[in-house]
Coordinates of C-alpha atoms and ligand atoms in Angstrom, one line a residue:
X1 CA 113.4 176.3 89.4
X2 CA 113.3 172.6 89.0
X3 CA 117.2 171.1 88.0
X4 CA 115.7 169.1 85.0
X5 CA 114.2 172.5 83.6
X6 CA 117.2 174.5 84.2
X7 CA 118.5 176.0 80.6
X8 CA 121.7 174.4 81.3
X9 CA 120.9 171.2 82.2
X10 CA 118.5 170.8 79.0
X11 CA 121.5 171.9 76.7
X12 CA 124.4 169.3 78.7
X13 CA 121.6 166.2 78.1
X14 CA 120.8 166.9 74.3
X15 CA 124.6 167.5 74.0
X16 CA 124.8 163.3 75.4
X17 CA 122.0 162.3 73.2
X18 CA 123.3 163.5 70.1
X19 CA 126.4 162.1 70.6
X20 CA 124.6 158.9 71.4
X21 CA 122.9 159.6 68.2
X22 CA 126.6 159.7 66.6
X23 CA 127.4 156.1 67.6
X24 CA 130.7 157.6 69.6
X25 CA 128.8 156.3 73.1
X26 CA 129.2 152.1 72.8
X27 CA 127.8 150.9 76.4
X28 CA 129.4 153.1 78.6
X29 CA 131.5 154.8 76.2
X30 CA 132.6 158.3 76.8
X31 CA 132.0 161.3 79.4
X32 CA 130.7 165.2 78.9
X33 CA 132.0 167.7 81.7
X34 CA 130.0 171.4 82.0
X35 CA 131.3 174.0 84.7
X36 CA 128.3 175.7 85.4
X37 CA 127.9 179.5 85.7
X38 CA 127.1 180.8 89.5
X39 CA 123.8 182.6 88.4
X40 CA 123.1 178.9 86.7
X41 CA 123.6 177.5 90.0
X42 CA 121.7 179.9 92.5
X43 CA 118.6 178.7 90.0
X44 CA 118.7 175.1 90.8
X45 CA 120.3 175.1 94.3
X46 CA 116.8 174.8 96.4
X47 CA 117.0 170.9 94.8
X48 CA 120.9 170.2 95.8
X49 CA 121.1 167.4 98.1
X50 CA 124.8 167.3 98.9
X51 CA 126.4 163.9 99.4
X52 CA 130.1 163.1 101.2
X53 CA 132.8 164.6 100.2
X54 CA 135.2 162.0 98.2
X55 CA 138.8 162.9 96.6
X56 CA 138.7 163.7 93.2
X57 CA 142.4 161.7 92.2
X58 CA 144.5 165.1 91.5
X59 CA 144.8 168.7 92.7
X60 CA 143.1 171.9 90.4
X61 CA 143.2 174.4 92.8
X62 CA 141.9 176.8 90.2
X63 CA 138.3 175.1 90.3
X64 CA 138.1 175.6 94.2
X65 CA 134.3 176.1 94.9
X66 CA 133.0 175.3 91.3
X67 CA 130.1 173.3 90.4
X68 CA 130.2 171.1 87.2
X69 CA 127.6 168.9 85.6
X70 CA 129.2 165.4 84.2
X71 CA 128.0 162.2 83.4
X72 CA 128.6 159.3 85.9
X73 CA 130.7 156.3 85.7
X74 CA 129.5 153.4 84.5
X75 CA 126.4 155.1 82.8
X76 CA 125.1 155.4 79.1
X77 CA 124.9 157.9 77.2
X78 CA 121.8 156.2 75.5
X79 CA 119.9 157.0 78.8
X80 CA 121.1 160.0 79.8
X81 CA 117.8 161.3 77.9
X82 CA 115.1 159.1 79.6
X83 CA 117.0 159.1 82.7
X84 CA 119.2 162.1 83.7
X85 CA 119.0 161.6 87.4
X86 CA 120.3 158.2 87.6
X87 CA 122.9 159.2 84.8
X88 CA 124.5 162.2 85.7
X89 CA 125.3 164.6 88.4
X90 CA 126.0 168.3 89.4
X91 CA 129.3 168.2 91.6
X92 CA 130.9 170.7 94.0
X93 CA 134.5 170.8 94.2
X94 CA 135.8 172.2 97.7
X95 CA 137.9 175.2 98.4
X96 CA 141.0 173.2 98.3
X97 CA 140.7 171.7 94.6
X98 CA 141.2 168.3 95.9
X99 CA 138.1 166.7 96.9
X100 CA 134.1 166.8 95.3
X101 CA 130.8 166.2 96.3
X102 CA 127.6 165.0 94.3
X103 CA 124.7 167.7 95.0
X104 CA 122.0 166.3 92.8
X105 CA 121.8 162.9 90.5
X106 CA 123.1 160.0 90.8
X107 CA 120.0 159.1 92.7
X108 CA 120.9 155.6 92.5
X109 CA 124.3 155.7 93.9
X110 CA 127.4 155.3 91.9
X111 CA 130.3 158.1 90.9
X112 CA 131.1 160.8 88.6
X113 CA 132.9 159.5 85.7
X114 CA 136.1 157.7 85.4
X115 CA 137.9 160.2 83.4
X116 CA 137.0 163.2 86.6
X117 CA 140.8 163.7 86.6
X118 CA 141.1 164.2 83.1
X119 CA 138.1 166.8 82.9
X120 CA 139.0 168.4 85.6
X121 CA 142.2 169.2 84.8
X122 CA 141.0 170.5 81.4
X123 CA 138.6 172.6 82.6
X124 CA 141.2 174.2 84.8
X125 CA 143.8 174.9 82.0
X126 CA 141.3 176.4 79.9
X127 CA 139.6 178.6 82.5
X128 CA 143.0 179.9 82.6
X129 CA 143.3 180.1 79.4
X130 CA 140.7 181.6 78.3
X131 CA 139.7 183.7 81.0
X132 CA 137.0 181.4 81.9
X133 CA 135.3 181.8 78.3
X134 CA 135.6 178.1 78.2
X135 CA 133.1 175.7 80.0
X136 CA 133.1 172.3 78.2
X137 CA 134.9 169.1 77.8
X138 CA 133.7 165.8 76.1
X139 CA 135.5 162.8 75.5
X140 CA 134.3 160.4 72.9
X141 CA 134.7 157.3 71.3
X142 CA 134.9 158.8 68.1
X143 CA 134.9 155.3 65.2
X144 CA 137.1 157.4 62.4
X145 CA 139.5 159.3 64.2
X146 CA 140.4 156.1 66.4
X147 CA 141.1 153.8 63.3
X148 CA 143.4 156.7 62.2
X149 CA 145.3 156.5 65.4
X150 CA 146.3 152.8 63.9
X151 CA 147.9 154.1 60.4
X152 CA 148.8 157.9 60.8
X153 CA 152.4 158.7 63.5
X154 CA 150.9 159.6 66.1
X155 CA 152.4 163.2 66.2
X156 CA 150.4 166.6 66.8
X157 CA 151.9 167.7 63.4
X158 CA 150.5 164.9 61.4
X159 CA 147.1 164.7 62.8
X160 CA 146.4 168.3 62.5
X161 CA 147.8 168.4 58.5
X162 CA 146.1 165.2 57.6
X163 CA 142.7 166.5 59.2
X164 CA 143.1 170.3 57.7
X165 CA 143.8 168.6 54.4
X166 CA 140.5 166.9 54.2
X167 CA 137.9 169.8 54.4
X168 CA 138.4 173.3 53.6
X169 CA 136.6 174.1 56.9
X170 CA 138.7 172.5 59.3
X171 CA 142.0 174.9 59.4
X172 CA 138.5 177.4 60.3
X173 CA 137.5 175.2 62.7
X174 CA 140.6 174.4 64.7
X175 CA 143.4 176.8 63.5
X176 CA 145.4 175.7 66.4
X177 CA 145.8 172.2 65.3
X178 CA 145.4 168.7 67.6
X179 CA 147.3 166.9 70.3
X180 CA 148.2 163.5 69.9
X181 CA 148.9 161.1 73.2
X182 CA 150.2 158.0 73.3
X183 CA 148.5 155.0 74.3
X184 CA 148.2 155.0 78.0
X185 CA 145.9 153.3 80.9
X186 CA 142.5 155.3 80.8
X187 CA 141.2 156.7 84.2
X188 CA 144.2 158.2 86.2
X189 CA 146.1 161.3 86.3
X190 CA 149.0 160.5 84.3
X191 CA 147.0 160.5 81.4
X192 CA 145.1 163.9 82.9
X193 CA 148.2 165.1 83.0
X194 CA 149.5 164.4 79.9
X195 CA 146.1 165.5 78.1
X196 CA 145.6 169.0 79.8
X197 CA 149.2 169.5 78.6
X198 CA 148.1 169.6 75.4
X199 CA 145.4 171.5 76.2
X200 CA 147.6 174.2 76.8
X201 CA 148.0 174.5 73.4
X202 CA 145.0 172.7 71.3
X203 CA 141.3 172.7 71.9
X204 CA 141.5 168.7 71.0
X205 CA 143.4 166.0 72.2
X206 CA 143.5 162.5 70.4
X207 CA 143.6 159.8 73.0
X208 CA 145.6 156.5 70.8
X209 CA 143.3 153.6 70.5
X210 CA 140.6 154.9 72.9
X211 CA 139.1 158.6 71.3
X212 CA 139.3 161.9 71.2
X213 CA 138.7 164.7 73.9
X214 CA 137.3 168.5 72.5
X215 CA 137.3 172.1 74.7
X216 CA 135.2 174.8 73.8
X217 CA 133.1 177.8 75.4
X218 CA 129.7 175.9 75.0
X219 CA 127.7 173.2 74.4
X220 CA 127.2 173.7 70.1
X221 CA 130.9 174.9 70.0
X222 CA 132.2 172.0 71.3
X223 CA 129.8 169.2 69.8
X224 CA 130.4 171.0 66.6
X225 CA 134.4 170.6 67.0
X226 CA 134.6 167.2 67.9
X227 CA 131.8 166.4 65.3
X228 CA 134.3 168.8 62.6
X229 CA 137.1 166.4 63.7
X230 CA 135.5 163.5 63.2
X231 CA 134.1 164.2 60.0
X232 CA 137.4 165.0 58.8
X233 CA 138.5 161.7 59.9
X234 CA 136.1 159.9 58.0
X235 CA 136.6 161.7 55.1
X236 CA 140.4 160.3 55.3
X237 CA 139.8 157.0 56.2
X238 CA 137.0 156.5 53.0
X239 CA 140.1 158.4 51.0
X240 CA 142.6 156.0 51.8
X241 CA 140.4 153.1 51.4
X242 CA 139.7 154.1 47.8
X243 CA 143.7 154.8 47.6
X244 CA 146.8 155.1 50.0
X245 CA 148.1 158.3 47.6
X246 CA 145.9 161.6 47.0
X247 CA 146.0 162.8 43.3
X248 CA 145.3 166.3 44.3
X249 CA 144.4 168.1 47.8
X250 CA 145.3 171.5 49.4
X251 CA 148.4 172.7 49.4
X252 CA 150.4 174.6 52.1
X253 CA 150.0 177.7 50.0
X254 CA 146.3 177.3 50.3
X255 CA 146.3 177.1 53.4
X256 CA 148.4 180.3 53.5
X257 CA 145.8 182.0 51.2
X258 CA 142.9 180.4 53.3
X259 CA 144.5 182.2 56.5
X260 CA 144.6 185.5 55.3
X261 CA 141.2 185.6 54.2
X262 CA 139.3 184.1 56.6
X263 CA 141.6 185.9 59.3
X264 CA 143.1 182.9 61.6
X265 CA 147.0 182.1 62.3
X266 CA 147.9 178.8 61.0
X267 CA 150.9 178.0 62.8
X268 CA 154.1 177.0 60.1
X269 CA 155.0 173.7 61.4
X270 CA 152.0 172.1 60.2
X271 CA 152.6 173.7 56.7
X272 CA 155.4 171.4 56.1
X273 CA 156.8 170.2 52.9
X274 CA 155.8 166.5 52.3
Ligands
2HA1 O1 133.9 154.4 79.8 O2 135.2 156.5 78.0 O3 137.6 156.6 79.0 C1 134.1 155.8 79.9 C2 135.3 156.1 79.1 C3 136.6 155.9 79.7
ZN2 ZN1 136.9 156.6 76.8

C-alpha cells in the first residue's frame, strides 16, 4: 500500500488539520506523536527509505524497535494537509531506545519535532501504563487553557477542580484530573522528564505559558480530550470575564453523586472544601 493511503496515516493528518482548524497551531506551533501498530507498519514498509540514525536527546528503552509517525520541527500544521511528506515523518527508534531514524517524509530534509523527547517519553510511560492500549500524544498551543495558566496556582489540584467545575462532562472525560508544570525551557529533557512524570498519573499535562499536552489510545480519544479541556477552559475564562466570583456551580457532593452514577473514581483531593 502507498504510505499516504495507509488508514493510519489518513487519521494522524486530519488529527493536525483539525487542530489547525482549532487555531491551537500559530506558525509552527505544536507537535502530534502516533506509535504505529506492527501490522500498520508491514503495510507501508515497501515505501520506507531509512535515513541515518541521529540520537533522539534521552533514553526510552521501552520503545526499542518502534515506529512512530510525528510532525517535523519547524513545520505547520496548516500544511500538514496539502503537504504530508514535507511535514511529517514515520521514525524508527533502535533496539537501544536511544537513537531514531526517519523512514519516510521529511522529503525535504529537516528533523522530527522539537519536543521528540517529550513525546517519547510519554509514549513510553503510557505503553506501560496501559498495556500499550495507548498510542497518542499531542501537544498544543491551546489560547484558553494558556491564559489560565496566568491567573489560576499552578497546582494539579486547582486545574483539575476549576476545569471539572465548568462542564458536567469533564470529571467523565478526565476522572483522573490534570498535571500542572511549571514554566520551563521547551525542547529538552528536563521538561520530558518532568511531563511524563505526570503522565504517570494524568492523561494531560498543562505546560505554564506555552500549552497543554493530551494521552489517549487513539486519534478521536485524544483530540476529543484536549478539545474537552479546552473547552472547559474557555468556558472559565468567559466566566471570570463576566465576574471573578461564581453565584452557583457544582458542588463537591455533585461530583460525588456524578461518580457513582456514571461509574468513575474521582479522586478526594480535588473535592476539597473551598
Ligand atoms: O514549535 O510547540 O513546544 C513547536 C512547539 C514547541
Ligand atoms: Zn509548544
Amino acid at each position: 500500500m502507498k504510505f499516504l493511503e495507509a488508514g493510519f496515516v489518513q487519521g494522524f493528518i486530519r488529527m493536525a488539520n483539525d487542530g489547525w482548524e482549532q487555531g491551537w497551531h500559530e506558525r509552527n506551533g505544536g507537535n502530534l506523536s502516533y506509535r504505529v501498530k506492527p501490522e500498520e507498519v508491514e503495510q507501508v514498509k515497501e515505501d520506507f527509505e531509512p535515513k541515518e540514525w541521529q540520537p533522539i536527546g534521552t533514553d526510552v528503552p521501552d520503545l526499542a524497535g518502534e515506529y512512530f509517525l510525528v510532525t517535523g520541527s519547524g513545520k505547520y500544521f496548516r500544511n500538514v494537509i496539502i503537504d504530508p511528506a514535507d511535514s511529517m515523518c514515520m521514525i524508527e527508534v533502535d533496539e537501544a531506545g536511544t537513537n531514531y531514524r526517519v523512514v519516510w517524509g521529511m522529503v525535504n530534509g529537516g528533523r522530527p519535532t522539537s519536543e521528540l523527547p517529550s513525546h517519547l517519553m510519554n509514549h513510553e510511560v503510557k505503553k506501560k501504563a496501559t498495556d500499550g492500549r495507548y498510542r497518542v500524544v499531542y501537544h498544543a498551543h491551546t489560547t484558553n487553557l494558556i491564559a489560565l495558566t496566568f491567573v489560576l496556582p499552578l497546582k494539579d489540584e486547582v486545574f483539575t477542580r476549576e476545569l471539572w467545575e465548568m462542564a458536567t462532562e469533564c470529571p467523565v472525560v478526565f476522572p483522573d484530573g490534570v498535571g500542572v508544570v511549571d514554566w520551563m525551557v521547551p525542547g529538552g529533557r528536563e521538561i520530558a522528564v518532568a511531563t511524563s512524570e505526570l503522565m504517570k498519573k494524568y492523561d494531560v499535562a498543562v505546560w505554564a505559558h506555552h500549552g497543554m499536552f493530551a494521552t489517549g489510545e487513539d486519534f478521536d480519544l485524544t483530540f476529543g480530550l484536549m478539545h474537552t479541556v479546552e473547552k472547559s477552559a474557555e468556558i472559565l475564562v468567559k466566566m471570570l470575564s463576566m465576574r471573578s466570583d461564581k453565584l452557583q456551580t457544582i458542588t463537591p457532593d455533585n461530583f460525588r453523586d456524578l461518580a457513582r452514577d456514571f461509574k468513575v473514581t474521582l479522586p478526594e483531593k480535588f473535592l476539597y472544601e473551598k
